[in-house]
CSV table of C-alpha atoms in Angstrom, one decimal:
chain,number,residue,atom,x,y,z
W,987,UNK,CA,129.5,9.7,11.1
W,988,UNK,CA,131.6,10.1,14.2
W,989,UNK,CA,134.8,7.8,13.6
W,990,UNK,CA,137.3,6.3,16.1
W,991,UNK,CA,140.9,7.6,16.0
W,992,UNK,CA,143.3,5.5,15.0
W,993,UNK,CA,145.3,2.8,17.8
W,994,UNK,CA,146.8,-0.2,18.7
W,995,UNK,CA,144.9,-3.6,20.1
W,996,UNK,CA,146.5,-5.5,23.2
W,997,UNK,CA,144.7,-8.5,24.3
W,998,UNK,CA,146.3,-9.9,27.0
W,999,UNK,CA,145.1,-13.6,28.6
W,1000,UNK,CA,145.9,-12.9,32.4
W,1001,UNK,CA,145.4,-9.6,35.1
W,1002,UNK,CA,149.3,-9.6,35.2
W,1003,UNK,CA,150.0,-9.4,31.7
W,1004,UNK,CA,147.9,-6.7,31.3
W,1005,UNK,CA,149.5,-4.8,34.7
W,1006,UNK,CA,152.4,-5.2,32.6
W,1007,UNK,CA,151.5,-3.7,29.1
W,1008,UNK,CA,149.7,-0.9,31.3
W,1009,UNK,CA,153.2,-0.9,32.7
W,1010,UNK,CA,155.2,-0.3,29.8
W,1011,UNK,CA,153.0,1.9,27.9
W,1012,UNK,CA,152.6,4.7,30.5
W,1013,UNK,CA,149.9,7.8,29.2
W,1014,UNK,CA,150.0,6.1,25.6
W,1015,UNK,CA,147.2,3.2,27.6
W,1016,UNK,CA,143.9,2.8,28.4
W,1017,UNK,CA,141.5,-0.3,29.4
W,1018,UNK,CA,138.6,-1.0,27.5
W,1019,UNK,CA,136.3,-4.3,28.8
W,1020,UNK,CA,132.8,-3.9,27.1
W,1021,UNK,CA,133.9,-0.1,25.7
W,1022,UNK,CA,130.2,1.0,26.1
W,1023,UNK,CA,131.9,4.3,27.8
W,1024,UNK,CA,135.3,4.3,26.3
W,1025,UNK,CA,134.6,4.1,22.1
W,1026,UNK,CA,131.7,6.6,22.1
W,1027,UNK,CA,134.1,8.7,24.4
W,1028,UNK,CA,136.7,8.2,21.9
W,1029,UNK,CA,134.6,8.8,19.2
W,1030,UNK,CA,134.0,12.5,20.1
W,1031,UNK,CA,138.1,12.6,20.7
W,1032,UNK,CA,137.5,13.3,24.8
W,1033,UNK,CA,140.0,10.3,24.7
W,1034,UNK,CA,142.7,9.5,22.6
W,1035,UNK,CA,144.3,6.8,23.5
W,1036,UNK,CA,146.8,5.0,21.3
W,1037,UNK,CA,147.2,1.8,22.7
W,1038,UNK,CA,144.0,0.0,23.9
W,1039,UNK,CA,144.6,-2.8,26.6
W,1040,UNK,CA,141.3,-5.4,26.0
W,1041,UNK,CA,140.5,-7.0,29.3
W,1042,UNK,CA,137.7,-9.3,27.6
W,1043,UNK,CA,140.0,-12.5,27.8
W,1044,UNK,CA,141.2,-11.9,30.6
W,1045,UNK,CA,139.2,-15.3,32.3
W,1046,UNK,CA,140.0,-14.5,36.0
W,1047,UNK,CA,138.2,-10.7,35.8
W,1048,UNK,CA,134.8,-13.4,35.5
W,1049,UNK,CA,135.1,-15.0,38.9
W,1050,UNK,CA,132.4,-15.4,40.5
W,1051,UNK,CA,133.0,-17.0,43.8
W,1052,UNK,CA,133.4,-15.3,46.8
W,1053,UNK,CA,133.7,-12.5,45.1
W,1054,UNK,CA,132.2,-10.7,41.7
W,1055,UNK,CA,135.1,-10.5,38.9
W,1056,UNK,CA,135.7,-7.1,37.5
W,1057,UNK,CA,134.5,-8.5,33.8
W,1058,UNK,CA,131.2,-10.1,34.5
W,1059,UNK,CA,128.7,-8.2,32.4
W,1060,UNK,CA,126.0,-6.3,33.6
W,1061,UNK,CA,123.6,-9.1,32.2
W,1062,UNK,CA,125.2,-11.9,34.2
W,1063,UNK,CA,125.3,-9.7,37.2
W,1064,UNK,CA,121.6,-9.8,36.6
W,1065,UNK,CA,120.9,-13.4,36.2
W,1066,UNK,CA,123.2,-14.4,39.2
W,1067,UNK,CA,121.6,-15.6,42.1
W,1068,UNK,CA,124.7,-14.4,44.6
W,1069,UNK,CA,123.8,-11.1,43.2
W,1070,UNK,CA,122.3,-8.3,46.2
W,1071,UNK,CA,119.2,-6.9,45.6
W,1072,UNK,CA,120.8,-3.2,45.4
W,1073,UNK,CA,123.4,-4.7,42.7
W,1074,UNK,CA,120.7,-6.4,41.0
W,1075,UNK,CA,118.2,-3.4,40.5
W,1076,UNK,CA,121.4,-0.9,39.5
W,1077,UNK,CA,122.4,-3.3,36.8
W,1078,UNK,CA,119.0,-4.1,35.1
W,1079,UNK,CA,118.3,-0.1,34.8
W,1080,UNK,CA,121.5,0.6,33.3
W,1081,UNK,CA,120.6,1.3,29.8
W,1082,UNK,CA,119.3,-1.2,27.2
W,1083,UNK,CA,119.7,-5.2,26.6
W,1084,UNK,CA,122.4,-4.7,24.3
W,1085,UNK,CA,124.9,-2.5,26.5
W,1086,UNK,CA,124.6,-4.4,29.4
W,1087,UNK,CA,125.3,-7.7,27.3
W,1088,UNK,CA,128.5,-5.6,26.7
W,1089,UNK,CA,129.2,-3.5,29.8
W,1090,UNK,CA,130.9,-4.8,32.7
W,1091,UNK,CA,130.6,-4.2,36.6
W,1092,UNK,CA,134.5,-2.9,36.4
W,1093,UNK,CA,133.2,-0.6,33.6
W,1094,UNK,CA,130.4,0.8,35.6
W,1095,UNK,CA,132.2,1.6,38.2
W,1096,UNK,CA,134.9,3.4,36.4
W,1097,UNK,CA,132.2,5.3,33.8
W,1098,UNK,CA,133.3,8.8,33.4
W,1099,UNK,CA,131.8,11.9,34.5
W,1100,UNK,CA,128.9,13.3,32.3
W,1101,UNK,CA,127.9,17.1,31.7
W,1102,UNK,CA,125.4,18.6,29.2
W,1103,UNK,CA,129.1,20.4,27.8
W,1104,UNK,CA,131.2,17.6,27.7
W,1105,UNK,CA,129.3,15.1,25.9
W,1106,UNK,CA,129.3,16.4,22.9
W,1107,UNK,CA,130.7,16.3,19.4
W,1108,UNK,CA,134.1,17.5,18.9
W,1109,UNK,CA,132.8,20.3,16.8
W,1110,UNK,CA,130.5,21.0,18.8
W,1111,UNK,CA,132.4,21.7,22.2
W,1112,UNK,CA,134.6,23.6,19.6
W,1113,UNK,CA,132.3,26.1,18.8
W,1114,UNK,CA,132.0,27.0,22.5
W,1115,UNK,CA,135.6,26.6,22.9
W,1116,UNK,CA,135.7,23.5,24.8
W,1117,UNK,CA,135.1,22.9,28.7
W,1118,UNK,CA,137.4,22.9,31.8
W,1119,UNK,CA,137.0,19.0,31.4
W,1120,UNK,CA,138.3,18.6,28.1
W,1121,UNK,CA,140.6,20.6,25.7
W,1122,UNK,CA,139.2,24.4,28.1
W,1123,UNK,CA,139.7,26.9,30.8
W,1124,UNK,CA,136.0,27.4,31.8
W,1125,UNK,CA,133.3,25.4,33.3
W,1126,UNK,CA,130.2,26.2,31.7
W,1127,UNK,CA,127.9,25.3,34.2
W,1128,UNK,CA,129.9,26.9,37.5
W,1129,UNK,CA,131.6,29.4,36.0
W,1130,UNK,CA,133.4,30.8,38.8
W,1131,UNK,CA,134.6,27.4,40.0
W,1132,UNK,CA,138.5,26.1,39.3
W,1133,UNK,CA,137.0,22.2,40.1
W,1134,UNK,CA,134.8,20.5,36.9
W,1135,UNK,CA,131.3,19.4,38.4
W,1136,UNK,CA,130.7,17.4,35.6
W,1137,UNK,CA,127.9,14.1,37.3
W,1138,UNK,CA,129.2,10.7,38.3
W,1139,UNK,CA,126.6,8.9,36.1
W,1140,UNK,CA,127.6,5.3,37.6
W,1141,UNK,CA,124.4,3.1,38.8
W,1142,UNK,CA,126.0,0.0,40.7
W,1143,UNK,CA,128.9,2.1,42.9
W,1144,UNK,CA,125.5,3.8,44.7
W,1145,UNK,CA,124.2,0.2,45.4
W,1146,UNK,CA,128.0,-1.2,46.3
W,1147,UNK,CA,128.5,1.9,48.5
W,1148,UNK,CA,125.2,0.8,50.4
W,1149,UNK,CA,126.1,-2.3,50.5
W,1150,UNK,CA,130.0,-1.7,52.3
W,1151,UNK,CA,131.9,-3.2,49.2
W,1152,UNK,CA,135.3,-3.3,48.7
W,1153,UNK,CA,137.3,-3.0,45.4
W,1154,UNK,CA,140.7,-4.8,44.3
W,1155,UNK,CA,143.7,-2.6,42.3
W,1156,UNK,CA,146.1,-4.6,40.9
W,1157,UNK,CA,149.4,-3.4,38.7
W,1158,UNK,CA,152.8,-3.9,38.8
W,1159,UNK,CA,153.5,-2.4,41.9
W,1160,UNK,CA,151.6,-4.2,43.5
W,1161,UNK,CA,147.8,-5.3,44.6
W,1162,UNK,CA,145.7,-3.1,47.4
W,1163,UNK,CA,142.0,-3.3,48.3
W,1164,UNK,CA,140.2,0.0,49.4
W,1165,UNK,CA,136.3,0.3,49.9
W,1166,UNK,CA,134.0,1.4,46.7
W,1167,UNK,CA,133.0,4.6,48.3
W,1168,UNK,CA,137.5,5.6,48.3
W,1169,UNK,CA,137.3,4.8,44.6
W,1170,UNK,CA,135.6,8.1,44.1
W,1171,UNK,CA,137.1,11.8,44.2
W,1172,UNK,CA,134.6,14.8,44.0
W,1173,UNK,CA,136.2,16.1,41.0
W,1174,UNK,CA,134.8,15.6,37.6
W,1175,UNK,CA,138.2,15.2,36.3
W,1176,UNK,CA,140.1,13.9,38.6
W,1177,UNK,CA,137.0,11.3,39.6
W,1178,UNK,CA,139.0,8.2,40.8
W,1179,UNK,CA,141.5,7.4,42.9
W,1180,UNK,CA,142.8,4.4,40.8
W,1181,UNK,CA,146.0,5.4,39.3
W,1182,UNK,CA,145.6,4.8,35.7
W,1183,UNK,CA,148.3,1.7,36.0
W,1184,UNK,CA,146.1,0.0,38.1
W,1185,UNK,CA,143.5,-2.8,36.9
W,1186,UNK,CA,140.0,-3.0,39.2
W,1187,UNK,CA,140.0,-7.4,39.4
W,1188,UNK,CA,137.1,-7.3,41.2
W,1189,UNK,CA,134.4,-6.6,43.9
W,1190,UNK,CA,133.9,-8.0,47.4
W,1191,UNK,CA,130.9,-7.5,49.6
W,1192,UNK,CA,129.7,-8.6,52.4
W,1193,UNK,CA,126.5,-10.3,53.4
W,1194,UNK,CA,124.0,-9.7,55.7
W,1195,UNK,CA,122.4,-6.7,54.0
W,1196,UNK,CA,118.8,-6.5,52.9
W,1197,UNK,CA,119.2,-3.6,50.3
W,1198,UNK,CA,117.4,-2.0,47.2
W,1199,UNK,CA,118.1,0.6,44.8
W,1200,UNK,CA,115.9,3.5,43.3
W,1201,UNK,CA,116.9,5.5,39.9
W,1202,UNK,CA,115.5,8.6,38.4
W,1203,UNK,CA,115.6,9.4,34.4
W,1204,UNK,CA,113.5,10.4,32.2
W,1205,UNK,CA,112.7,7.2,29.8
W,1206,UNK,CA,112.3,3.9,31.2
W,1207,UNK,CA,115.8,2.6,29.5
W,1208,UNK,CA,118.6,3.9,28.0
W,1209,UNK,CA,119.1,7.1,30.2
W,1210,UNK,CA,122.2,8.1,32.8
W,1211,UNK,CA,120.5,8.4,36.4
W,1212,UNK,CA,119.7,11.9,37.3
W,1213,UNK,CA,119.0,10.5,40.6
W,1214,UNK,CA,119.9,7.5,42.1
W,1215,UNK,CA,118.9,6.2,46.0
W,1216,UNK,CA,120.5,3.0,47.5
W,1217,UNK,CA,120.3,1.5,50.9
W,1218,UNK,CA,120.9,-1.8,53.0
W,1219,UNK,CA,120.1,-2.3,56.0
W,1220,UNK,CA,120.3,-5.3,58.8
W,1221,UNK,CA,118.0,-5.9,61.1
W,1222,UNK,CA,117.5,-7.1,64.8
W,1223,UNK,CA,113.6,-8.2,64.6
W,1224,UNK,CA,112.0,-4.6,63.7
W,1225,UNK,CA,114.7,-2.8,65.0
W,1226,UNK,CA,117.4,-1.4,62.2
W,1227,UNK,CA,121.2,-2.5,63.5
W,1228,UNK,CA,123.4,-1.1,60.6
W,1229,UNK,CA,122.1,1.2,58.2
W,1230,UNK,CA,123.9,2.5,55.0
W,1231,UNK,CA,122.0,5.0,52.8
W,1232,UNK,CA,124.3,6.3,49.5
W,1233,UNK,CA,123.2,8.8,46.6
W,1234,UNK,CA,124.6,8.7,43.2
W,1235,UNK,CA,124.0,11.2,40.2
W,1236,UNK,CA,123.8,14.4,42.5
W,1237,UNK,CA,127.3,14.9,42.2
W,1238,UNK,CA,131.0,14.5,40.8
W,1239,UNK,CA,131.0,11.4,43.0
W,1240,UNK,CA,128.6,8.7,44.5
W,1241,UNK,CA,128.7,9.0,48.4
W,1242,UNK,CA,127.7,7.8,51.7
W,1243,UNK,CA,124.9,9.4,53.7
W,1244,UNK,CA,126.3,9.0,56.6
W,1245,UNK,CA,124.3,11.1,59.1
W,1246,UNK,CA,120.7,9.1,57.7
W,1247,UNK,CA,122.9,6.4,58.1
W,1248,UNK,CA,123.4,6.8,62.0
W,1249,UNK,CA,120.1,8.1,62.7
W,1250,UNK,CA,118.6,4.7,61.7
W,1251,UNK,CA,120.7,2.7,63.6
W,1252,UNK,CA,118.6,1.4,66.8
W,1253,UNK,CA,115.3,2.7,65.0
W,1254,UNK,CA,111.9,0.7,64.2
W,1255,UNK,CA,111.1,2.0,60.6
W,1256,UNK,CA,108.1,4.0,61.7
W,1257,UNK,CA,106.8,6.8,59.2
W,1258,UNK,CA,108.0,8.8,60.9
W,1259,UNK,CA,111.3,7.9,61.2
W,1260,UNK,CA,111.6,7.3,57.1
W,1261,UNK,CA,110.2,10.8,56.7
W,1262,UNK,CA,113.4,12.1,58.7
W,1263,UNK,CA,115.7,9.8,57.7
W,1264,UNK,CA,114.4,10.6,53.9
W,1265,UNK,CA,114.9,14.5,54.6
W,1266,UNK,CA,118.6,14.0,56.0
W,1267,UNK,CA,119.1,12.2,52.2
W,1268,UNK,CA,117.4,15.2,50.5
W,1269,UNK,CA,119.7,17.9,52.2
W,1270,UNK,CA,122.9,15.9,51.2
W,1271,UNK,CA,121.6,16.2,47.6
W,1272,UNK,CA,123.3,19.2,45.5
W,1273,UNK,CA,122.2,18.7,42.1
W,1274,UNK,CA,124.2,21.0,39.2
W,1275,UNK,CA,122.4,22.5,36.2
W,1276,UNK,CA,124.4,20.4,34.1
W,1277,UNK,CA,121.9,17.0,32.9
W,1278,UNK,CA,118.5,16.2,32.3
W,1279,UNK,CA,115.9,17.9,34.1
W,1280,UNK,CA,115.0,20.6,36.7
W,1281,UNK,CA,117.7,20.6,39.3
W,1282,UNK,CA,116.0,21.8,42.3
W,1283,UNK,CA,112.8,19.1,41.3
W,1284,UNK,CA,115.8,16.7,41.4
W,1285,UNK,CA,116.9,17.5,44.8
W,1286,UNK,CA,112.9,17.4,46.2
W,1287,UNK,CA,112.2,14.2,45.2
W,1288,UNK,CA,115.7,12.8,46.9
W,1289,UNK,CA,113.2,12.8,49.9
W,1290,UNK,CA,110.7,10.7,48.2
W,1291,UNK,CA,113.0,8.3,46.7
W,1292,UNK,CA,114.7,7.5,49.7
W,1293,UNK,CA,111.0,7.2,51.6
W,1294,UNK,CA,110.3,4.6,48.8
W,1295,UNK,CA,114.2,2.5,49.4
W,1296,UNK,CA,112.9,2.7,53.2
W,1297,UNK,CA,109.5,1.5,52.7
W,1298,UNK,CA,110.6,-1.4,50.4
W,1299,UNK,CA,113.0,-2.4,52.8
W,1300,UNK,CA,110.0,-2.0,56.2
W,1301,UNK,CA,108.2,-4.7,54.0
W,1302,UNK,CA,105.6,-2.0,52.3
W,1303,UNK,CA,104.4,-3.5,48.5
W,1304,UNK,CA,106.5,-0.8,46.6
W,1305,UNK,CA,105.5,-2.5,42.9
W,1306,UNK,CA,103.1,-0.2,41.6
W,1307,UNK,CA,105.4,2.6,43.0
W,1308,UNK,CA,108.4,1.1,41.7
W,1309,UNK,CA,106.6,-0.1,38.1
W,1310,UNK,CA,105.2,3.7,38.0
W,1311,UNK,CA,109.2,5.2,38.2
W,1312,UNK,CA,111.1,2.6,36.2
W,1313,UNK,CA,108.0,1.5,33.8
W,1314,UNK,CA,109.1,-2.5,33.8
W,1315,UNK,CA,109.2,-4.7,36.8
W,1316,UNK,CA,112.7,-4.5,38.6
């Protein structure tokens, strides 16, 4: 049995008492919401922590008015009706009842990086003397590389990159907003750019979009993505007026397609324009040999996946399609 190490409990009633605690404790921190990431993580020792700084009574992280508070689980997400379509199919594919009851859209967004190396017992990335993520000096899966390209494994920062969100950092410095897609650093260590004093309060995103989300894995719950394909769109009649197309699970990072993104704009969505558009998401797809399944099959059917985000979005009956991939109804 795989037991946490030992630490201290904070639970802290308001977003500035906890920016404060964070404060004072320095490297000795970490947040834990739902701690669906976090106490597996810790379990395995990749984190230690010896102070733990609970944001679950923290009221304020469950706003939900204007905005979506950092501490709304992934189940209320679910059930909201403010909730975007692209938000809404991320969070019900993230793993099972249970975690998402737990997990929180802060949480999501700030999962850590995954690799077939990493997450693993402590004994056993001992017995290939660790990883350049944790505790080594090699990455096992580039070998020749000095960066870890260990897989952002996030489903909803995909869907909020789509859909042009913006995220709120608050410590006791101070309080600065920065769109979802700056969260992210391609670096499998390094993989935010939230400075570990700083508290994600929530998300804001704008309306207007008609947007979807499409993930890969190999059972129909429970698993990471190995892909995942989100877009949002707005329209003028037929004729596309923004377009934002964003890939997540093909890299240490979740990004913006941005050069599918501008060739929609002023486009009907013809076949053939989806077939192009589709092929510019492919090419931006650089799956590593370091999670489930074939690589190079996981960078083919990019193409497909983002023909079927497309074709939902054109108005085309995607169910079977979309019953077929994720085996429930999204």
């Amino acid at each position: 049995m795989l037991r946490l190490p030992w630490f201290e409990h904070r639970a802290p009633r308001s977003v500035a008492e906890a920016a404060k605690i964070l404060a004072g404790e320095g490297t000795r921190a970490m947040l834990i919401a739902g701690g669906t990431d976090l106490l597996p993580n810790m379990k395995r020792r990749h984190q230690a922590p010896q102070v733990l700084v609970s944001l679950a009574g923290v009221p304020e992280l469950k706003n939900l008015n204007g905005t979506f508070g950092a501490g709304l689980t992934l189940s209320e997400l679910i059930h909201s009706e403010k909730t975007p379509a692209a938000l809404r199919h991320a969070a019900v594919q993230v793993a099972t009842p249970h975690i998402r009851n737990m997990g929180t859209l802060g949480g999501n967004l700030c999962l850590d990086t995954r690799c077939n190396y990493y997450n693993q017992s402590y004994e056993w990335r001992k017995a290939i003397d660790f990883c350049l993520k944790k505790d080594g000096k090699i990455c096992w899966v580039a070998t020749a590389s000095k960066r870890c390209v260990a897989v952002s494994s996030t489903d909803t920062a995909p869907a909020l990159i789509a859909l042009n969100a913006a995220v709120t950092l608050v410590s006791e410095r101070g309080e600065r907003e920065i769109p979802v897609a700056a969260l992210f650093q391609n670096d499998g260590i390094d993989y935010l750019s939230r400075a570990p004093d700083e508290i994600l309060t929530e998300v804001r995103i704008p309306g207007g979009w008609k947007s979807t989300y499409w993930k890969l894995r190999r059972r129909g719950s429970f698993d990471f993505p190995i892909l995942g394909v989100a877009a949002a769109l707005k329209f003028s009649g037929e004729v596309v007026e923004e377009a934002r197309l964003a890939l997540g699970a093909v890299a240490s990072r979740p990004f913006l397609v941005e050069k599918a993104s501008e060739f929609l704009k002023g486009k009907k969505l013809t076949d053939e324009v989806i077939a192009e558009a589709a092929g510019m998401v492919a090419n931006r797809a650089k799956p590593m040999d370091n999670t489930d399944m074939d690589l190079y099959w996981r960078k083919e059917v990019a193409d497909d996946f983002a023909g079927y985000a497309l074709r939902e979005l054109r108005g085309d009956d995607m169910r079977a399609t979309r019953l077929k991939i994720a085996r429930f109804a999204v």
